[in-house]
mmCIF file of C-alpha atoms in Angstrom:
data_model
loop_
_atom_site.group_PDB
_atom_site.id
_atom_site.type_symbol
_atom_site.label_atom_id
_atom_site.label_comp_id
_atom_site.label_asym_id
_atom_site.label_seq_id
_atom_site.Cartn_x
_atom_site.Cartn_y
_atom_site.Cartn_z
ATOM 1 C CA UNK A 93 -0.425 36.743 12.791
ATOM 2 C CA UNK A 94 1.697 34.200 11.092
ATOM 3 C CA UNK A 95 4.103 32.235 14.500
ATOM 4 C CA UNK A 96 6.776 29.564 12.328
ATOM 5 C CA UNK A 97 8.274 27.468 14.788
ATOM 6 C CA UNK A 98 6.082 28.796 17.632
ATOM 7 C CA UNK A 99 7.319 25.484 19.099
ATOM 8 C CA UNK A 100 10.311 26.091 19.063
ATOM 9 C CA UNK A 101 9.994 30.015 20.639
ATOM 10 C CA UNK A 102 8.392 28.589 23.800
ATOM 11 C CA UNK A 103 11.003 25.942 23.938
ATOM 12 C CA UNK A 104 13.509 28.159 24.147
ATOM 13 C CA UNK A 105 12.249 30.412 26.608
ATOM 14 C CA UNK A 106 11.107 27.624 28.751
ATOM 15 C CA UNK A 107 14.350 26.122 28.532
ATOM 16 C CA UNK A 108 15.223 30.327 30.133
ATOM 17 C CA UNK A 109 12.884 29.582 32.883
ATOM 18 C CA UNK A 110 9.344 31.507 31.297
ATOM 19 C CA UNK A 111 6.404 29.509 33.077
ATOM 20 C CA UNK A 112 3.652 30.756 31.217
ATOM 21 C CA UNK A 113 2.442 32.416 28.253
ATOM 22 C CA UNK A 114 -0.152 35.463 28.008
ATOM 23 C CA UNK A 115 -0.680 34.994 23.698
ATOM 24 C CA UNK A 116 -2.626 37.490 21.185
ATOM 25 C CA UNK A 117 -3.448 35.723 18.687
ATOM 26 C CA UNK A 118 -4.998 37.694 15.960
ATOM 27 C CA UNK A 119 -6.287 36.082 12.464
ATOM 28 C CA UNK A 120 -5.231 32.237 13.243
ATOM 29 C CA UNK A 121 -5.170 29.465 11.519
ATOM 30 C CA UNK A 122 -6.968 26.825 12.828
ATOM 31 C CA UNK A 123 -2.924 24.520 13.242
ATOM 32 C CA UNK A 124 -2.012 26.500 15.487
ATOM 33 C CA UNK A 125 -4.705 27.865 17.071
ATOM 34 C CA UNK A 126 -4.921 24.054 17.850
ATOM 35 C CA UNK A 127 -1.351 23.295 19.001
ATOM 36 C CA UNK A 128 -1.606 26.494 21.142
ATOM 37 C CA UNK A 129 -4.720 25.095 22.703
ATOM 38 C CA UNK A 130 -2.615 21.642 23.317
ATOM 39 C CA UNK A 131 -0.123 23.704 25.745
ATOM 40 C CA UNK A 132 -0.426 23.218 29.498
ATOM 41 C CA UNK A 133 1.345 26.594 30.034
ATOM 42 C CA UNK A 134 -0.224 29.230 27.773
ATOM 43 C CA UNK A 135 -2.939 30.630 27.753
ATOM 44 C CA UNK A 136 -4.570 32.478 24.758
ATOM 45 C CA UNK A 137 -6.726 35.762 23.320
ATOM 46 C CA UNK A 138 -7.985 35.324 20.086
ATOM 47 C CA UNK A 139 -8.374 39.227 18.103
ATOM 48 C CA UNK A 140 -8.389 40.052 14.467
ATOM 49 C CA UNK A 141 -7.386 42.797 12.528
ATOM 50 C CA UNK A 142 -9.758 45.165 11.350
ATOM 51 C CA UNK A 143 -7.167 46.353 8.235
ATOM 52 C CA UNK A 144 -8.028 49.913 9.058
ATOM 53 C CA UNK A 145 -4.862 52.243 10.503
ATOM 54 C CA UNK A 146 -2.790 48.488 10.731
ATOM 55 C CA UNK A 147 0.422 50.551 12.544
ATOM 56 C CA UNK A 148 -1.465 52.818 14.906
ATOM 57 C CA UNK A 149 -4.403 49.840 15.393
ATOM 58 C CA UNK A 150 -1.633 47.040 16.936
ATOM 59 C CA UNK A 151 0.375 49.123 18.663
ATOM 60 C CA UNK A 152 -3.579 50.381 20.494
ATOM 61 C CA UNK A 153 -4.409 46.494 20.384
ATOM 62 C CA UNK A 154 -0.953 45.579 22.388
ATOM 63 C CA UNK A 155 -1.199 48.408 24.559
ATOM 64 C CA UNK A 156 -4.242 46.915 25.926
ATOM 65 C CA UNK A 157 -3.359 43.238 25.366
ATOM 66 C CA UNK A 158 -0.688 44.743 27.793
ATOM 67 C CA UNK A 159 -3.207 45.705 30.036
ATOM 68 C CA UNK A 160 -4.968 42.749 30.339
ATOM 69 C CA UNK A 161 -2.276 40.116 30.214
ATOM 70 C CA UNK A 162 -0.812 42.429 33.627
ATOM 71 C CA UNK A 163 -4.012 41.726 35.434
ATOM 72 C CA UNK A 164 -3.820 37.887 33.762
ATOM 73 C CA UNK A 165 -0.456 37.074 35.398
ATOM 74 C CA UNK A 166 -1.406 38.694 38.706
ATOM 75 C CA UNK A 167 -4.067 36.294 39.876
ATOM 76 C CA UNK A 168 -1.512 33.228 38.462
ATOM 77 C CA UNK A 169 1.131 35.002 40.974
ATOM 78 C CA UNK A 170 3.736 35.751 38.064
ATOM 79 C CA UNK A 171 6.693 38.273 39.688
ATOM 80 C CA UNK A 172 7.181 39.757 36.232
ATOM 81 C CA UNK A 173 5.694 40.419 32.576
ATOM 82 C CA UNK A 174 7.970 40.518 29.397
ATOM 83 C CA UNK A 175 6.004 41.786 26.024
ATOM 84 C CA UNK A 176 7.509 40.504 23.396
ATOM 85 C CA UNK A 177 6.506 39.261 19.119
ATOM 86 C CA UNK A 178 6.483 35.574 18.026
ATOM 87 C CA UNK A 179 9.403 36.522 15.911
ATOM 88 C CA UNK A 180 12.039 38.005 18.756
ATOM 89 C CA UNK A 181 13.958 35.644 21.664
ATOM 90 C CA UNK A 182 14.768 36.535 24.767
ATOM 91 C CA UNK A 183 18.381 36.774 26.207
ATOM 92 C CA UNK A 184 19.840 36.371 28.838
ATOM 93 C CA UNK A 185 19.467 35.894 32.139
ATOM 94 C CA UNK A 186 16.338 36.141 33.700
ATOM 95 C CA UNK A 187 17.863 36.213 38.191
ATOM 96 C CA UNK A 188 19.303 39.009 36.572
ATOM 97 C CA UNK A 189 15.535 40.143 36.477
ATOM 98 C CA UNK A 190 14.456 38.067 39.812
ATOM 99 C CA UNK A 191 16.862 39.227 42.302
ATOM 100 C CA UNK A 192 16.048 43.146 40.932
ATOM 101 C CA UNK A 193 14.350 44.981 44.135
ATOM 102 C CA UNK A 194 10.832 44.563 45.095
ATOM 103 C CA UNK A 195 10.025 48.456 44.245
ATOM 104 C CA UNK A 196 10.813 48.281 40.492
ATOM 105 C CA UNK A 197 7.408 47.550 38.959
ATOM 106 C CA UNK A 198 8.946 48.491 35.458
ATOM 107 C CA UNK A 199 11.882 47.951 33.462
ATOM 108 C CA UNK A 200 13.082 48.328 29.330
ATOM 109 C CA UNK A 201 15.298 46.331 27.290
ATOM 110 C CA UNK A 202 16.532 47.268 24.194
ATOM 111 C CA UNK A 203 17.117 45.539 20.853
#
């Protein structure tokens, strides 16, 4: 919803080696949407919050979006999909992820 400093967030993750961003943007403001549309490595899905049972509904929307993003990432030949919110930053060495055995399909990182 309120993605402050999204330009810095994207640049930070690009500097780590992230090459594609699949972003679900809810209740967006036009300046943010226009900025994200101008980024060639960003795929955007627009959505709206219902305002009803907000916690449970956002979890459900996130689950559905991850499934769709997995399909998109597979189409784009992306090896790994990392799900993080706009108020979170990935930390660490992505080579650790890239070097995981091919039979590992999923892992969890705790913050």
